[in-house]
Amino acid sequence: MGIFDKFHSLAADQRALVDSGVNPFNVVIERLISATEAIVNGRRTILAGTNNYLGLTFDPQCIEAAKKAVQDQGTGTTGSRMANGTYVGHAALEREFADFFGYRSAIVFSTGYLANLGMLSVLAGQGDTILVDAHCHASIYDGCRMGSAEIIRFRHNNVIDLEKRLRRLGKKTANTMILVEGIYSMLGDRAPLADIVTLKQKYGAYLLVDEAHSLGVLGEHGRGLLEEAGVGNSMDFIIGTFSKSLGATGGFCVSNHPELDLIRYASRPYIFTASPAPPVIASTRTALKILETHPELRRRLWRNARHLYQGLDDMGFSLGPEISPIVAVRMPSIKQALVLWGNLLDRGVYVNLALPPATPDSASLIRCSVSAAHTQEQIDYICKAFSDLREGAIALDAQSTAVDSPLDVTPAF
Ligand code: PMP
């Protein structure tokens, strides 16, 4: 008996993966060539699962800003803002995020994950109710778990189910917050945000939207689904991350509620971790300006998204419900997903493997994410690889799943 007993089944699953010759959780990017290419397993590989929607990780202005910040301010802050103080860049970026959305104020967190933990652990208090979309990200669920509110899931993107639950809450809606995402991370579909705003107003509830995958991707200025849906002023809280379209690491929350500033004094994921490093803040400030002022990046991103989605759709793959820079391919079984994923990598195409229980409806997904930086030739190459490998993967017996989900110890989706 020992504390590692609970890992036995995980170890067996992990061994089975290694024996199957495919280990999707041990990919080493040996050398980066650009925002869309790297050397993986000694082979030149197209990166098609990075969430690098605008391709800004190699933007010369962002790199220059980061270099200057390292030279002027050092490599890290070595502590949290509560203990070690706020750098001028932290405060400037908070102002810039608030102005970008046209809201009162913002807080910057060290990751997007911590932004959800930091906000929800405090907001979801005793006596409050959280209504959360069933497909929301793990960071949203984890943040809720850190609080003490009652957590109720509603059916994904189902406003009828949401309204039923709001109605049942009666007077408690005044202490209720609805949690949704702009673009959902696994299937790439959007929330019916305008309808959700109507419900929030009708029932006097609060609304938090996580625009992690829609910031820089949707809306004329890249503000996300809230801009595209024409409800930019109606959010109580907007969460986002630097780790996708902004090409760095960090997170933020924007709000018009003056109480936002008080979160800093109560939020453990804000207080007890080091603040974002100077080069991260500097490149993110530059990326935010580029994101807002270069709509041609969004046009390129959507051209590429349409190209990949339509290419795979024409081949007969089962895809997410709408065209999006997240192109999710549903495979009939875990084994077939694993095999296709491994064969794509051997062909020089790196995508994400997403398996149950980390996926909605226990789907086995090959998840691609498209970038504005992909060329037409790269998208054509990805399509050709899928087309060539499709028959081989589909022909596998869906029942002979020698490999169980290797994710069995992760928390439910
Ligand atoms: N929210 C959503 C909806 C996400 O998909 C993710 C990451 N995939 C996060 C938050 C966490 O962001 P980060 O990786 O910056 O911690």
JSON list of C-alpha atoms in Angstrom, two decimals, residues 13-27 329-346 349 351-356 363-367 389 392-394 396 400-407:
[
{"chain": "A", "resi": 13, "resn": "ASP", "atom": "CA", "xyz": [-2.78, 2.90, -19.75]},
{"chain": "A", "resi": 14, "resn": "GLN", "atom": "CA", "xyz": [0.42, 4.83, -20.33]},
{"chain": "A", "resi": 15, "resn": "ARG", "atom": "CA", "xyz": [2.35, 1.59, -21.05]},
{"chain": "A", "resi": 16, "resn": "ALA", "atom": "CA", "xyz": [-0.33, 0.50, -23.49]},
{"chain": "A", "resi": 17, "resn": "LEU", "atom": "CA", "xyz": [0.08, 3.81, -25.30]},
{"chain": "A", "resi": 18, "resn": "VAL", "atom": "CA", "xyz": [3.85, 3.43, -25.55]},
{"chain": "A", "resi": 19, "resn": "ASP", "atom": "CA", "xyz": [3.42, -0.19, -26.71]},
{"chain": "A", "resi": 20, "resn": "SER", "atom": "CA", "xyz": [0.96, 0.96, -29.37]},
{"chain": "A", "resi": 21, "resn": "GLY", "atom": "CA", "xyz": [3.81, 3.05, -30.79]},
{"chain": "A", "resi": 22, "resn": "VAL", "atom": "CA", "xyz": [1.95, 6.35, -30.36]},
{"chain": "A", "resi": 23, "resn": "ASN", "atom": "CA", "xyz": [2.45, 8.63, -27.38]},
{"chain": "A", "resi": 24, "resn": "PRO", "atom": "CA", "xyz": [0.64, 11.89, -27.96]},
{"chain": "A", "resi": 25, "resn": "PHE", "atom": "CA", "xyz": [1.56, 13.24, -24.55]},
{"chain": "A", "resi": 26, "resn": "ASN", "atom": "CA", "xyz": [5.29, 13.12, -25.06]},
{"chain": "A", "resi": 27, "resn": "VAL", "atom": "CA", "xyz": [5.86, 15.16, -28.18]},
{"chain": "A", "resi": 329, "resn": "VAL", "atom": "CA", "xyz": [-12.58, 15.83, -36.39]},
{"chain": "A", "resi": 330, "resn": "ARG", "atom": "CA", "xyz": [-14.68, 13.19, -34.60]},
{"chain": "A", "resi": 331, "resn": "MET", "atom": "CA", "xyz": [-13.22, 9.70, -34.82]},
{"chain": "A", "resi": 332, "resn": "PRO", "atom": "CA", "xyz": [-15.34, 6.62, -34.09]},
{"chain": "A", "resi": 333, "resn": "SER", "atom": "CA", "xyz": [-13.02, 5.30, -31.36]},
{"chain": "A", "resi": 334, "resn": "ILE", "atom": "CA", "xyz": [-10.03, 6.20, -29.21]},
{"chain": "A", "resi": 335, "resn": "LYS", "atom": "CA", "xyz": [-7.88, 3.72, -31.11]},
{"chain": "A", "resi": 336, "resn": "GLN", "atom": "CA", "xyz": [-8.75, 5.19, -34.48]},
{"chain": "A", "resi": 337, "resn": "ALA", "atom": "CA", "xyz": [-8.07, 8.69, -33.20]},
{"chain": "A", "resi": 338, "resn": "LEU", "atom": "CA", "xyz": [-4.69, 7.57, -31.82]},
{"chain": "A", "resi": 339, "resn": "VAL", "atom": "CA", "xyz": [-3.70, 5.89, -35.06]},
{"chain": "A", "resi": 340, "resn": "LEU", "atom": "CA", "xyz": [-4.73, 8.81, -37.26]},
{"chain": "A", "resi": 341, "resn": "TRP", "atom": "CA", "xyz": [-2.99, 11.25, -34.92]},
{"chain": "A", "resi": 342, "resn": "GLY", "atom": "CA", "xyz": [0.25, 9.23, -35.02]},
{"chain": "A", "resi": 343, "resn": "ASN", "atom": "CA", "xyz": [0.12, 8.82, -38.79]},
{"chain": "A", "resi": 344, "resn": "LEU", "atom": "CA", "xyz": [-0.45, 12.55, -39.27]},
{"chain": "A", "resi": 345, "resn": "LEU", "atom": "CA", "xyz": [2.61, 13.26, -37.16]},
{"chain": "A", "resi": 346, "resn": "ASP", "atom": "CA", "xyz": [4.66, 10.82, -39.22]},
{"chain": "A", "resi": 349, "resn": "VAL", "atom": "CA", "xyz": [1.35, 17.39, -39.43]},
{"chain": "A", "resi": 351, "resn": "VAL", "atom": "CA", "xyz": [-2.50, 18.40, -34.36]},
{"chain": "A", "resi": 352, "resn": "ASN", "atom": "CA", "xyz": [-4.10, 17.85, -30.94]},
{"chain": "A", "resi": 353, "resn": "LEU", "atom": "CA", "xyz": [-5.46, 14.56, -29.74]},
{"chain": "A", "resi": 354, "resn": "ALA", "atom": "CA", "xyz": [-8.38, 15.11, -27.38]},
{"chain": "A", "resi": 355, "resn": "LEU", "atom": "CA", "xyz": [-9.84, 12.06, -25.66]},
{"chain": "A", "resi": 356, "resn": "PRO", "atom": "CA", "xyz": [-12.54, 11.35, -23.08]},
{"chain": "A", "resi": 363, "resn": "ALA", "atom": "CA", "xyz": [-15.83, 12.13, -28.21]},
{"chain": "A", "resi": 364, "resn": "SER", "atom": "CA", "xyz": [-12.45, 11.01, -29.58]},
{"chain": "A", "resi": 365, "resn": "LEU", "atom": "CA", "xyz": [-11.24, 14.10, -31.38]},
{"chain": "A", "resi": 366, "resn": "ILE", "atom": "CA", "xyz": [-8.42, 15.10, -33.68]},
{"chain": "A", "resi": 367, "resn": "ARG", "atom": "CA", "xyz": [-8.46, 18.81, -32.98]},
{"chain": "A", "resi": 389, "resn": "LEU", "atom": "CA", "xyz": [-4.65, 8.56, -44.08]},
{"chain": "A", "resi": 392, "resn": "GLY", "atom": "CA", "xyz": [-6.44, 3.39, -43.02]},
{"chain": "A", "resi": 393, "resn": "ALA", "atom": "CA", "xyz": [-7.75, 4.84, -39.76]},
{"chain": "A", "resi": 394, "resn": "ILE", "atom": "CA", "xyz": [-11.44, 4.33, -40.51]},
{"chain": "A", "resi": 396, "resn": "LEU", "atom": "CA", "xyz": [-9.62, -0.17, -38.12]},
{"chain": "A", "resi": 400, "resn": "SER", "atom": "CA", "xyz": [-10.84, -3.29, -30.89]},
{"chain": "A", "resi": 401, "resn": "THR", "atom": "CA", "xyz": [-9.83, -0.50, -28.60]},
{"chain": "A", "resi": 402, "resn": "ALA", "atom": "CA", "xyz": [-6.62, -2.00, -27.23]},
{"chain": "A", "resi": 403, "resn": "VAL", "atom": "CA", "xyz": [-5.91, 1.36, -25.64]},
{"chain": "A", "resi": 404, "resn": "ASP", "atom": "CA", "xyz": [-8.30, 2.82, -23.09]},
{"chain": "A", "resi": 405, "resn": "SER", "atom": "CA", "xyz": [-8.43, 6.51, -22.50]},
{"chain": "A", "resi": 406, "resn": "PRO", "atom": "CA", "xyz": [-5.05, 7.55, -21.13]},
{"chain": "A", "resi": 407, "resn": "LEU", "atom": "CA", "xyz": [-6.74, 10.46, -19.42]}
]
